[in-house]
Amino acid sequence: MRTSHVDRWFILLAVGLLPWAGCDCNDVVDSTDPWVFEDPDDVGPTDLDDTRPEDVADVVDVADIVDMADTPPDLSDTPGPLDIDGWDPENVIDEVECDEALNDRTSMAIDSEGTVWFGYHRFEGPDSDPCGRSILVLAHRRVGEEWKFRELERHRGLFAIEVIEPGRPVVVYPDLEDRQFEGWMRRRDGTFDRHVFDIKPGSVHELSGFDLTQDGRRFFVTFAPYLGSEVLLFSYDTAADNPTWTSRQSLQAENPRAAYERGLRAHPDDGVYLVHENTSIEAGDRFGIARYDKELNRWTEASYFNLENQDARPHSFAVMDDGDLCMASQWLSSLMVTCGDMQNLQREQRRFPQEALPGPTSPVSLVVGDDSTLYAAYNPRDYSMVKVAKRVAEDSWEILEVYKGKSNAVSTSIDQTGDLVMGFYTCSGPSEDCTCEGPGGSCSLKVIRESPDSL
């Protein structure tokens, strides 16, 4: 579950942001400078330059949450890193302002035709406040073509992207200015439909949580009002005669918090699973997973971390083909991956004490490949590279150093060939820590593939 909650993760904690000191632009959610829309009557952006005659249709998306950690123990059961020569990055944008790169979060989805859908922010504030205003941009690249870009609307903070039908991604995010929760659905002719979810007026808060997923046919969206006692659930059936967003049964949970990155996942033949924290006495103020039954339209069960892992902070979540539920978490400031089921969430547990994480400023992104390979992509605490913890068999892992260079805001997806694809910002500068101070500092937005020759 993504959440703007994040103990003010926007204020010098901005998800994925502020890894280096010298940049003073933060993804802050509150501002005295109102967001102004040039054309309030416009139904949304279009990208007709990308229209195909055979195309027609729609789209949606969501976002995440949360907390910091401590010092890793002086232990070592971490596999040694492997240098990977076959991972080659491509530039999405060659030149990005340092303030933008160090204070943004990316989100990625890839459709069955291989089109990459990549979201990020373009900042347009004055020199005195470079991140004072930002526009959410949806970039995409069809196989064999160039990147194309479409500005959606003024937005800051968290968002998420998912896609079921080719050419029809969905983008979901809270509109903090209008205090409403929105989803933009792209039609295949390049136009967009906007949906405002049915929630109580004014319940959108900078610390509210939300998330988005799909099961191959339906989109599912959750929204958790700040300090509320329930998580709202909505679905959209793309195969229905007249598809529309529909309210489903809410999950009852006290002060529900969510995973840093992905916390809502669906199994095509099973239920929908939500990572959340519940402060009720029954849950014991711990993180866990709740299961929603799609046929019964109700939340049927919930399971929470045991006392040993009660302080673990989930970053990202994946449902395996066999139904196993896997979470990448931060435990004592370092990486931990657990897999299990609703009876035992920690049946398989692997701790990586030497893999220290930056915290909520740069969450781990967990994704499962078509061959059931589990990948956890992340930045180490010093942001010196992009790393991937890859499970090659049960309790057998490799640590891959897939990109060496100052980087942040890693997001992941699996392409139509089954390969891992990642997006991130990377910076270089006149100093080793890339503070973006002085002449020579530069950043770019990149995408890197597990097998660059596969397309």
Tab-separated table of C-alpha atoms in Angstrom:
chain	number	residue	atom	x	y	z
A	1	MET	CA	0.000	0.000	0.000
A	2	ARG	CA	1.464	3.331	-0.863
A	3	THR	CA	0.835	6.182	1.408
A	4	SER	CA	1.501	9.818	1.648
A	5	HIS	CA	1.417	8.842	5.362
A	6	VAL	CA	5.117	8.293	5.815
A	7	ASP	CA	5.663	10.189	9.039
A	8	ARG	CA	6.143	13.246	6.827
A	9	TRP	CA	8.230	11.352	4.406
A	10	PHE	CA	7.791	14.300	2.198
A	11	ILE	CA	9.551	16.636	4.600
A	12	LEU	CA	13.236	15.843	4.079
A	13	LEU	CA	12.175	12.227	3.853
A	14	ALA	CA	10.496	12.414	0.502
A	15	VAL	CA	10.190	8.808	-0.676
A	16	GLY	CA	13.421	8.018	-2.414
A	17	LEU	CA	14.660	11.529	-2.014
A	18	LEU	CA	17.267	13.618	-0.359
A	19	PRO	CA	20.047	11.093	-0.394
A	20	TRP	CA	22.587	13.898	-0.677
A	21	ALA	CA	22.999	17.000	1.421
A	22	GLY	CA	23.402	20.081	-0.839
A	23	CYS	CA	19.956	19.935	-2.401
A	24	ASP	CA	17.269	21.764	-0.482
A	25	CYS	CA	14.253	20.884	-2.589
A	26	ASN	CA	11.873	18.507	-0.835
A	27	ASP	CA	8.726	16.799	-2.022
A	28	VAL	CA	6.628	18.730	0.478
A	29	VAL	CA	2.901	18.336	0.320
A	30	ASP	CA	1.714	21.517	1.934
A	31	SER	CA	2.348	24.871	0.276
A	32	THR	CA	1.061	28.415	0.504
A	33	ASP	CA	1.404	28.678	-3.247
A	34	PRO	CA	-1.810	27.234	-4.737
A	35	TRP	CA	-1.690	24.950	-7.739
A	36	VAL	CA	-3.238	26.667	-10.737
A	37	PHE	CA	-4.674	24.739	-13.668
A	38	GLU	CA	-4.474	26.694	-16.909
A	39	ASP	CA	-7.580	25.023	-18.338
A	40	PRO	CA	-9.969	23.760	-15.633
A	41	ASP	CA	-12.464	22.631	-18.251
A	42	ASP	CA	-10.039	20.328	-19.997
A	43	VAL	CA	-10.854	16.649	-19.353
A	44	GLY	CA	-7.184	15.753	-19.425
A	45	PRO	CA	-4.064	15.359	-21.516
A	46	THR	CA	-3.870	13.672	-24.887
A	47	ASP	CA	-1.038	12.192	-26.905
A	48	LEU	CA	-2.597	11.752	-30.304
A	49	ASP	CA	0.834	11.580	-31.866
A	50	ASP	CA	0.963	8.029	-30.543
A	51	THR	CA	-2.434	6.892	-31.866
A	52	ARG	CA	-2.733	3.658	-33.769
A	53	PRO	CA	-5.775	3.018	-35.994
A	54	GLU	CA	-6.536	-0.259	-34.257
A	55	ASP	CA	-6.376	1.316	-30.817
A	56	VAL	CA	-9.223	2.220	-28.462
A	57	ALA	CA	-9.564	2.386	-24.573
A	58	ASP	CA	-8.778	3.445	-20.815
A	59	VAL	CA	-6.366	3.484	-17.647
A	60	VAL	CA	-5.531	3.765	-13.671
A	61	ASP	CA	-2.875	3.836	-10.747
A	62	VAL	CA	-1.876	4.349	-6.970
A	63	ALA	CA	0.802	5.148	-4.252
A	64	ASP	CA	2.615	4.281	-0.852
A	65	ILE	CA	4.157	4.911	2.853
A	66	VAL	CA	6.447	5.164	5.916
A	67	ASP	CA	9.462	4.940	8.513
A	68	MET	CA	13.215	4.981	9.404
A	69	ALA	CA	15.552	2.464	11.102
A	70	ASP	CA	18.644	1.830	13.214
A	71	THR	CA	22.200	0.603	12.816
A	72	PRO	CA	22.719	-2.839	11.286
A	73	PRO	CA	24.200	-5.547	13.494
A	74	ASP	CA	27.765	-6.671	12.870
A	75	LEU	CA	26.734	-9.986	11.345
A	76	SER	CA	27.203	-11.523	7.945
A	77	ASP	CA	25.125	-14.101	6.181
A	78	THR	CA	24.902	-11.965	3.060
A	79	PRO	CA	26.057	-13.520	-0.221
A	80	GLY	CA	28.928	-11.723	-1.944
A	81	PRO	CA	28.069	-9.207	-4.674
A	82	LEU	CA	28.405	-10.147	-8.312
A	83	ASP	CA	29.506	-7.724	-11.014
A	84	ILE	CA	27.038	-7.788	-13.897
A	85	ASP	CA	28.305	-6.683	-17.324
A	86	GLY	CA	25.098	-7.390	-19.252
A	87	TRP	CA	22.955	-4.675	-17.670
A	88	ASP	CA	23.042	-1.579	-19.878
A	89	PRO	CA	21.052	1.554	-19.002
A	90	GLU	CA	19.260	3.751	-21.499
A	91	ASN	CA	18.521	7.406	-20.923
A	92	VAL	CA	14.892	8.441	-20.685
A	93	ILE	CA	15.964	12.047	-20.105
A	94	ASP	CA	19.609	13.042	-20.585
A	95	GLU	CA	19.655	16.118	-18.384
A	96	VAL	CA	17.640	16.568	-15.209
A	97	GLU	CA	18.074	19.289	-12.610
A	98	CYS	CA	19.725	17.917	-9.479
A	99	ASP	CA	16.947	19.251	-7.272
A	100	GLU	CA	14.419	17.312	-9.315
A	101	ALA	CA	16.391	14.076	-9.460
A	102	LEU	CA	17.175	13.982	-5.764
A	103	ASN	CA	13.631	14.753	-4.695
A	104	ASP	CA	11.444	12.544	-6.847
A	105	ARG	CA	9.941	9.081	-6.921
A	106	THR	CA	9.375	6.990	-10.057
A	107	SER	CA	6.760	4.352	-10.878
A	108	MET	CA	6.758	1.839	-13.731
A	109	ALA	CA	4.499	-0.679	-15.499
A	110	ILE	CA	4.977	-2.630	-18.745
A	111	ASP	CA	2.104	-3.917	-20.871
A	112	SER	CA	1.892	-7.178	-22.832
A	113	GLU	CA	3.121	-5.482	-26.032
A	114	GLY	CA	6.311	-4.415	-24.285
A	115	THR	CA	5.431	-0.729	-23.976
A	116	VAL	CA	7.100	0.771	-20.904
A	117	TRP	CA	4.947	3.238	-18.913
A	118	PHE	CA	7.080	5.384	-16.651
A	119	GLY	CA	5.921	8.114	-14.286
A	120	TYR	CA	7.933	10.927	-12.713
A	121	HIS	CA	7.618	14.650	-11.898
A	122	ARG	CA	8.823	17.658	-13.846
A	123	PHE	CA	9.507	20.517	-11.455
A	124	GLU	CA	8.778	24.046	-12.596
A	125	GLY	CA	9.170	26.237	-9.508
A	126	PRO	CA	11.212	29.468	-9.489
A	127	ASP	CA	14.892	29.483	-8.543
A	128	SER	CA	13.932	30.444	-5.008
A	129	ASP	CA	11.705	27.356	-4.711
A	130	PRO	CA	12.639	24.920	-7.505
A	131	CYS	CA	10.317	22.199	-6.246
A	132	GLY	CA	7.506	24.588	-5.350
A	133	ARG	CA	5.445	23.256	-8.240
A	134	SER	CA	5.639	20.004	-10.127
A	135	ILE	CA	3.797	18.286	-12.951
A	136	LEU	CA	3.200	14.552	-13.110
A	137	VAL	CA	4.554	13.204	-16.397
A	138	LEU	CA	3.675	9.853	-17.982
A	139	ALA	CA	6.405	8.717	-20.364
A	140	HIS	CA	6.140	5.665	-22.578
A	141	ARG	CA	8.170	3.836	-25.177
A	142	ARG	CA	6.905	1.197	-27.548
A	143	VAL	CA	9.319	-1.547	-28.568
A	144	GLY	CA	11.719	-0.178	-31.158
A	145	GLU	CA	10.479	3.409	-30.838
A	146	GLU	CA	11.557	6.557	-29.034
A	147	TRP	CA	10.357	7.837	-25.676
A	148	LYS	CA	7.239	10.009	-25.734
A	149	PHE	CA	6.043	12.218	-22.908
A	150	ARG	CA	2.660	13.469	-21.744
A	151	GLU	CA	2.108	15.884	-18.899
A	152	LEU	CA	-0.940	14.962	-16.824
A	153	GLU	CA	-1.550	17.724	-14.288
A	154	ARG	CA	0.083	19.608	-11.460
A	155	HIS	CA	0.822	17.173	-8.685
A	156	ARG	CA	3.315	16.526	-5.950
A	157	GLY	CA	3.899	13.523	-3.788
A	158	LEU	CA	3.089	9.854	-4.336
A	159	PHE	CA	1.395	8.184	-7.270
A	160	ALA	CA	1.218	4.715	-8.853
A	161	ILE	CA	0.885	3.167	-12.309
A	162	GLU	CA	-0.611	-0.148	-13.440
A	163	VAL	CA	-1.686	-1.572	-16.793
A	164	ILE	CA	-3.788	-4.528	-17.984
A	165	GLU	CA	-4.696	-3.859	-21.623
A	166	PRO	CA	-1.919	-2.622	-23.943
A	167	GLY	CA	-1.895	1.135	-24.309
A	168	ARG	CA	-4.316	1.672	-21.420
A	169	PRO	CA	-2.378	2.371	-18.198
A	170	VAL	CA	-3.960	3.743	-15.037
A	171	VAL	CA	-2.462	6.436	-12.812
A	172	VAL	CA	-3.827	7.053	-9.304
A	173	TYR	CA	-2.914	9.719	-6.761
A	174	PRO	CA	-4.360	12.093	-4.144
A	175	ASP	CA	-5.098	15.640	-5.301
A	176	LEU	CA	-4.167	17.563	-2.179
A	177	GLU	CA	-5.301	20.903	-3.555
A	178	ASP	CA	-8.875	19.789	-4.272
A	179	ARG	CA	-8.820	17.259	-1.424
A	180	GLN	CA	-9.934	14.400	-3.619
A	181	PHE	CA	-8.564	11.051	-4.712
A	182	GLU	CA	-8.243	10.669	-8.502
A	183	GLY	CA	-7.544	8.060	-11.145
A	184	TRP	CA	-6.580	8.859	-14.739
A	185	MET	CA	-7.359	6.169	-17.309
A	186	ARG	CA	-5.709	6.413	-20.710
A	187	ARG	CA	-7.593	5.429	-23.827
A	188	ARG	CA	-5.655	3.853	-26.631
A	189	ASP	CA	-6.325	6.898	-28.813
A	190	GLY	CA	-4.252	8.896	-26.342
A	191	THR	CA	-7.048	10.713	-24.519
A	192	PHE	CA	-7.656	10.343	-20.800
A	193	ASP	CA	-10.690	9.883	-18.560
A	194	ARG	CA	-10.536	11.161	-14.992
A	195	HIS	CA	-12.366	9.490	-12.124
A	196	VAL	CA	-12.846	10.985	-8.665
A	197	PHE	CA	-13.239	8.194	-6.131
A	198	ASP	CA	-16.219	8.248	-3.788
A	199	ILE	CA	-14.702	9.133	-0.448
A	200	LYS	CA	-15.771	11.583	2.237
A	201	PRO	CA	-15.101	15.215	1.265
A	202	GLY	CA	-11.946	16.465	2.857
A	203	SER	CA	-10.662	13.033	3.864
A	204	VAL	CA	-7.669	13.398	1.546
A	205	HIS	CA	-4.757	14.374	3.756
A	206	GLU	CA	-1.032	14.468	3.091
A	207	LEU	CA	-0.680	11.468	5.403
A	208	SER	CA	-3.493	9.404	3.871
A	209	GLY	CA	-2.523	6.085	2.277
A	210	PHE	CA	-3.475	4.478	-1.021
A	211	ASP	CA	-2.426	1.712	-3.388
A	212	LEU	CA	-3.151	0.111	-6.762
A	213	THR	CA	-2.876	-3.336	-8.313
A	214	GLN	CA	-4.488	-5.610	-10.939
A	215	ASP	CA	-5.194	-9.322	-11.409
A	216	GLY	CA	-5.109	-9.456	-15.212
A	217	ARG	CA	-8.762	-8.464	-15.536
A	218	ARG	CA	-9.601	-6.039	-12.732
A	219	PHE	CA	-7.903	-3.064	-11.153
A	220	PHE	CA	-8.079	-2.715	-7.375
A	221	VAL	CA	-7.486	0.512	-5.471
A	222	THR	CA	-7.302	1.088	-1.717
A	223	PHE	CA	-7.538	4.358	0.182
A	224	ALA	CA	-6.848	4.746	3.903
A	225	PRO	CA	-7.930	8.073	5.458
A	226	TYR	CA	-5.354	9.467	7.873
A	227	LEU	CA	-6.038	8.295	11.466
A	228	GLY	CA	-9.077	6.427	10.168
A	229	SER	CA	-10.503	3.078	11.191
A	230	GLU	CA	-10.959	1.489	7.768
A	231	VAL	CA	-9.330	1.038	4.375
A	232	LEU	CA	-11.658	1.689	1.442
A	233	LEU	CA	-11.510	-0.663	-1.545
A	234	PHE	CA	-12.561	-0.008	-5.161
A	235	SER	CA	-12.441	-2.226	-8.244
A	236	TYR	CA	-12.751	-1.773	-12.004
A	237	ASP	CA	-13.621	-4.778	-14.201
A	238	THR	CA	-12.157	-4.228	-17.678
A	239	ALA	CA	-14.147	-7.204	-19.047
A	240	ALA	CA	-17.548	-5.862	-17.953
A	241	ASP	CA	-20.041	-4.669	-20.578
A	242	ASN	CA	-20.034	-1.228	-19.030
A	243	PRO	CA	-16.927	-1.049	-16.828
A	244	THR	CA	-17.022	1.410	-13.950
A	245	TRP	CA	-15.354	1.936	-10.587
A	246	THR	CA	-17.246	0.055	-7.882
A	247	SER	CA	-16.976	0.307	-4.089
A	248	ARG	CA	-16.186	-2.954	-2.289
A	249	GLN	CA	-16.249	-3.913	1.371
A	250	SER	CA	-13.844	-1.894	3.494
A	251	LEU	CA	-11.143	-3.420	5.690
A	252	GLN	CA	-11.541	-2.508	9.357
A	253	ALA	CA	-8.174	-1.472	10.806
A	254	GLU	CA	-7.188	1.175	13.333
A	255	ASN	CA	-4.797	3.877	12.102
A	256	PRO	CA	-3.829	1.723	9.111
A	257	ARG	CA	-0.352	2.349	7.791
A	258	ALA	CA	1.033	0.807	4.654
A	259	ALA	CA	4.117	-0.496	2.894
A	260	TYR	CA	6.633	2.034	1.575
A	261	GLU	CA	6.269	1.034	-2.072
A	262	ARG	CA	3.932	-1.769	-3.220
A	263	GLY	CA	1.567	-3.074	-0.576
A	264	LEU	CA	-1.485	-4.232	-2.558
A	265	ARG	CA	-1.199	-7.275	-4.827
A	266	ALA	CA	-3.707	-9.631	-6.443
A	267	HIS	CA	-3.481	-13.252	-7.541
A	268	PRO	CA	-5.372	-14.018	-10.788
A	269	ASP	CA	-6.995	-17.151	-9.310
A	270	ASP	CA	-7.085	-16.167	-5.669
A	271	GLY	CA	-7.699	-13.106	-3.536
A	272	VAL	CA	-6.384	-9.583	-3.156
A	273	TYR	CA	-3.815	-9.039	-0.399
A	274	LEU	CA	-3.055	-5.811	1.447
A	275	VAL	CA	0.007	-5.073	3.594
A	276	HIS	CA	-0.946	-2.761	6.460
A	277	GLU	CA	-0.320	-1.890	10.069
A	278	ASN	CA	-3.207	-2.168	12.517
A	279	THR	CA	-2.952	-0.546	15.947
A	280	SER	CA	-5.923	-2.455	17.362
A	281	ILE	CA	-5.398	-4.632	20.422
A	282	GLU	CA	-6.087	-7.777	18.375
A	283	ALA	CA	-3.389	-6.950	15.817
A	284	GLY	CA	-0.934	-5.822	18.459
A	285	ASP	CA	0.188	-2.671	16.618
A	286	ARG	CA	2.072	-4.708	14.029
A	287	PHE	CA	2.315	-4.980	10.276
A	288	GLY	CA	0.637	-7.864	8.499
A	289	ILE	CA	-1.477	-8.892	5.528
A	290	ALA	CA	-5.249	-9.009	5.050
A	291	ARG	CA	-6.928	-11.120	2.352
A	292	TYR	CA	-9.933	-9.951	0.340
A	293	ASP	CA	-12.131	-12.605	-1.321
A	294	LYS	CA	-13.168	-11.300	-4.760
A	295	GLU	CA	-16.176	-13.605	-5.048
A	296	LEU	CA	-17.552	-13.079	-1.535
A	297	ASN	CA	-16.758	-9.348	-1.505
A	298	ARG	CA	-15.348	-9.427	1.989
A	299	TRP	CA	-12.070	-9.486	3.864
A	300	THR	CA	-11.850	-13.037	5.122
A	301	GLU	CA	-8.641	-13.190	7.177
A	302	ALA	CA	-5.655	-11.260	8.474
A	303	SER	CA	-2.243	-12.279	9.753
A	304	TYR	CA	0.457	-10.201	11.449
A	305	PHE	CA	4.191	-10.382	12.054
A	306	ASN	CA	5.246	-12.260	15.180
A	307	LEU	CA	6.972	-10.535	18.086
A	308	GLU	CA	10.410	-11.347	16.693
A	309	ASN	CA	9.713	-9.180	13.641
A	310	GLN	CA	7.244	-6.729	15.132
A	311	ASP	CA	9.539	-3.805	14.324
A	312	ALA	CA	10.006	-4.783	10.668
A	313	ARG	CA	8.813	-2.087	8.253
A	314	PRO	CA	7.529	-3.537	4.944
A	315	HIS	CA	8.735	-1.737	1.860
A	316	SER	CA	7.224	-3.793	-0.948
A	317	PHE	CA	5.075	-6.883	-1.511
A	318	ALA	CA	4.611	-9.603	-4.135
A	319	VAL	CA	2.310	-12.595	-4.567
A	320	MET	CA	4.009	-15.615	-6.125
A	321	ASP	CA	2.321	-17.876	-8.688
A	322	ASP	CA	2.062	-20.622	-6.071
A	323	GLY	CA	0.289	-18.220	-3.711
A	324	ASP	CA	3.249	-17.477	-1.430
A	325	LEU	CA	3.185	-13.981	0.037
A	326	CYS	CA	6.589	-12.265	0.007
A	327	MET	CA	7.602	-8.978	1.601
A	328	ALA	CA	10.788	-6.942	1.402
A	329	SER	CA	11.150	-5.216	4.750
A	330	GLN	CA	13.562	-3.053	6.669
A	331	TRP	CA	14.725	-4.797	9.822
A	332	LEU	CA	17.288	-3.051	12.052
A	333	SER	CA	17.949	-0.720	9.099
A	334	SER	CA	18.934	-3.559	6.752
A	335	LEU	CA	17.149	-5.669	4.145
A	336	MET	CA	14.959	-8.605	5.132
A	337	VAL	CA	12.796	-10.721	2.819
A	338	THR	CA	10.071	-13.006	4.146
A	339	CYS	CA	7.814	-15.451	2.301
A	340	GLY	CA	4.957	-17.515	3.653
A	341	ASP	CA	1.187	-17.766	3.808
A	342	MET	CA	-1.640	-16.427	5.925
A	343	GLN	CA	-0.900	-19.026	8.590
A	344	ASN	CA	2.796	-18.101	8.807
A	345	LEU	CA	3.992	-14.943	7.073
A	346	GLN	CA	7.614	-15.685	8.018
A	347	ARG	CA	7.825	-19.350	7.002
A	348	GLU	CA	10.875	-18.492	4.892
A	349	GLN	CA	12.938	-15.595	6.187
A	350	ARG	CA	16.228	-14.214	4.909
A	351	ARG	CA	18.020	-11.352	6.612
A	352	PHE	CA	20.810	-9.412	4.894
A	353	PRO	CA	22.513	-7.537	7.763
A	354	GLN	CA	25.263	-6.162	5.516
A	355	GLU	CA	22.740	-4.680	3.081
A	356	ALA	CA	22.017	-1.435	4.950
A	357	LEU	CA	19.120	0.570	3.476
A	358	PRO	CA	18.607	4.337	3.316
A	359	GLY	CA	15.198	4.034	5.018
A	360	PRO	CA	11.853	5.385	3.804
A	361	THR	CA	13.669	7.922	1.667
A	362	SER	CA	14.426	5.143	-0.834
A	363	PRO	CA	12.265	2.029	-0.491
A	364	VAL	CA	13.079	-1.422	-1.789
A	365	SER	CA	11.022	-2.434	-4.850
A	366	LEU	CA	9.983	-6.104	-4.877
A	367	VAL	CA	8.768	-7.836	-8.030
A	368	VAL	CA	8.375	-11.446	-9.187
A	369	GLY	CA	9.363	-12.630	-12.667
A	370	ASP	CA	7.423	-14.919	-14.990
A	371	ASP	CA	9.641	-17.827	-13.933
A	372	SER	CA	8.903	-17.103	-10.238
A	373	THR	CA	12.294	-15.482	-9.688
A	374	LEU	CA	11.968	-12.935	-6.890
A	375	TYR	CA	13.822	-9.628	-7.252
A	376	ALA	CA	14.353	-6.939	-4.617
A	377	ALA	CA	15.842	-3.782	-6.165
A	378	TYR	CA	17.265	-1.114	-3.881
A	379	ASN	CA	19.916	1.481	-3.173
A	380	PRO	CA	22.432	0.834	-0.413
A	381	ARG	CA	22.540	3.358	2.394
A	382	ASP	CA	25.149	5.549	0.655
A	383	TYR	CA	23.212	5.553	-2.667
A	384	SER	CA	26.406	4.516	-4.450
A	385	MET	CA	24.746	2.073	-6.850
A	386	VAL	CA	21.623	0.108	-7.753
A	387	LYS	CA	21.601	-3.394	-6.312
A	388	VAL	CA	19.314	-6.385	-6.772
A	389	ALA	CA	18.842	-9.250	-4.337
A	390	LYS	CA	17.768	-12.154	-6.553
A	391	ARG	CA	16.309	-15.377	-5.166
A	392	VAL	CA	17.492	-18.171	-7.445
A	393	ALA	CA	16.017	-20.964	-5.275
A	394	GLU	CA	14.375	-21.251	-1.871
A	395	ASP	CA	16.689	-19.531	0.599
A	396	SER	CA	19.377	-19.186	-2.091
A	397	TRP	CA	20.133	-15.595	-3.065
A	398	GLU	CA	22.543	-13.583	-5.195
A	399	ILE	CA	23.336	-9.906	-4.616
A	400	LEU	CA	23.826	-8.170	-7.971
A	401	GLU	CA	25.462	-4.773	-8.438
A	402	VAL	CA	23.604	-3.805	-11.608
A	403	TYR	CA	24.516	-0.122	-11.844
A	404	LYS	CA	27.451	1.646	-10.222
A	405	GLY	CA	26.845	5.327	-9.700
A	406	LYS	CA	24.959	7.658	-7.381
A	407	SER	CA	21.301	6.757	-7.834
A	408	ASN	CA	17.897	6.824	-6.188
A	409	ALA	CA	14.131	6.405	-6.703
A	410	VAL	CA	14.289	2.841	-8.045
A	411	SER	CA	11.079	1.338	-9.465
A	412	THR	CA	10.616	-2.065	-11.121
A	413	SER	CA	8.524	-4.029	-13.573
A	414	ILE	CA	8.705	-7.252	-15.611
A	415	ASP	CA	8.600	-6.948	-19.404
A	416	GLN	CA	6.783	-9.182	-21.888
A	417	THR	CA	9.858	-11.425	-22.214
A	418	GLY	CA	10.004	-12.010	-18.464
A	419	ASP	CA	13.041	-9.798	-17.848
A	420	LEU	CA	13.446	-7.394	-14.948
A	421	VAL	CA	13.299	-3.700	-15.893
A	422	MET	CA	14.156	-0.856	-13.504
A	423	GLY	CA	13.873	2.906	-13.634
A	424	PHE	CA	15.894	5.332	-11.497
A	425	TYR	CA	17.668	8.668	-11.334
A	426	THR	CA	21.450	8.809	-11.398
A	427	CYS	CA	23.740	11.765	-10.775
A	428	SER	CA	27.379	12.640	-11.180
A	429	GLY	CA	29.111	15.735	-9.957
A	430	PRO	CA	32.352	17.462	-9.093
A	431	SER	CA	32.441	15.778	-5.697
A	432	GLU	CA	32.301	12.126	-4.771
A	433	ASP	CA	29.045	12.476	-2.861
A	434	CYS	CA	27.328	14.288	-5.743
A	435	THR	CA	25.849	17.105	-3.714
A	436	CYS	CA	25.049	18.881	-6.992
A	437	GLU	CA	27.000	21.877	-5.733
A	438	GLY	CA	29.394	23.711	-7.973
A	439	PRO	CA	29.962	23.290	-11.724
A	440	GLY	CA	29.797	19.926	-13.379
A	441	GLY	CA	26.965	18.276	-11.450
A	442	SER	CA	24.396	16.522	-13.646
A	443	CYS	CA	21.608	13.963	-13.367
A	444	SER	CA	19.631	11.783	-15.752
A	445	LEU	CA	16.586	9.522	-15.675
A	446	LYS	CA	17.395	5.989	-16.782
A	447	VAL	CA	15.860	2.592	-17.476
A	448	ILE	CA	17.974	-0.559	-17.220
A	449	ARG	CA	17.108	-4.113	-18.334
A	450	GLU	CA	18.191	-7.459	-17.036
A	451	SER	CA	18.848	-8.638	-20.612
A	452	PRO	CA	19.300	-5.574	-22.824
A	453	ASP	CA	19.473	-7.651	-26.028
A	454	SER	CA	16.115	-9.346	-25.407
A	455	LEU	CA	14.228	-6.719	-27.409
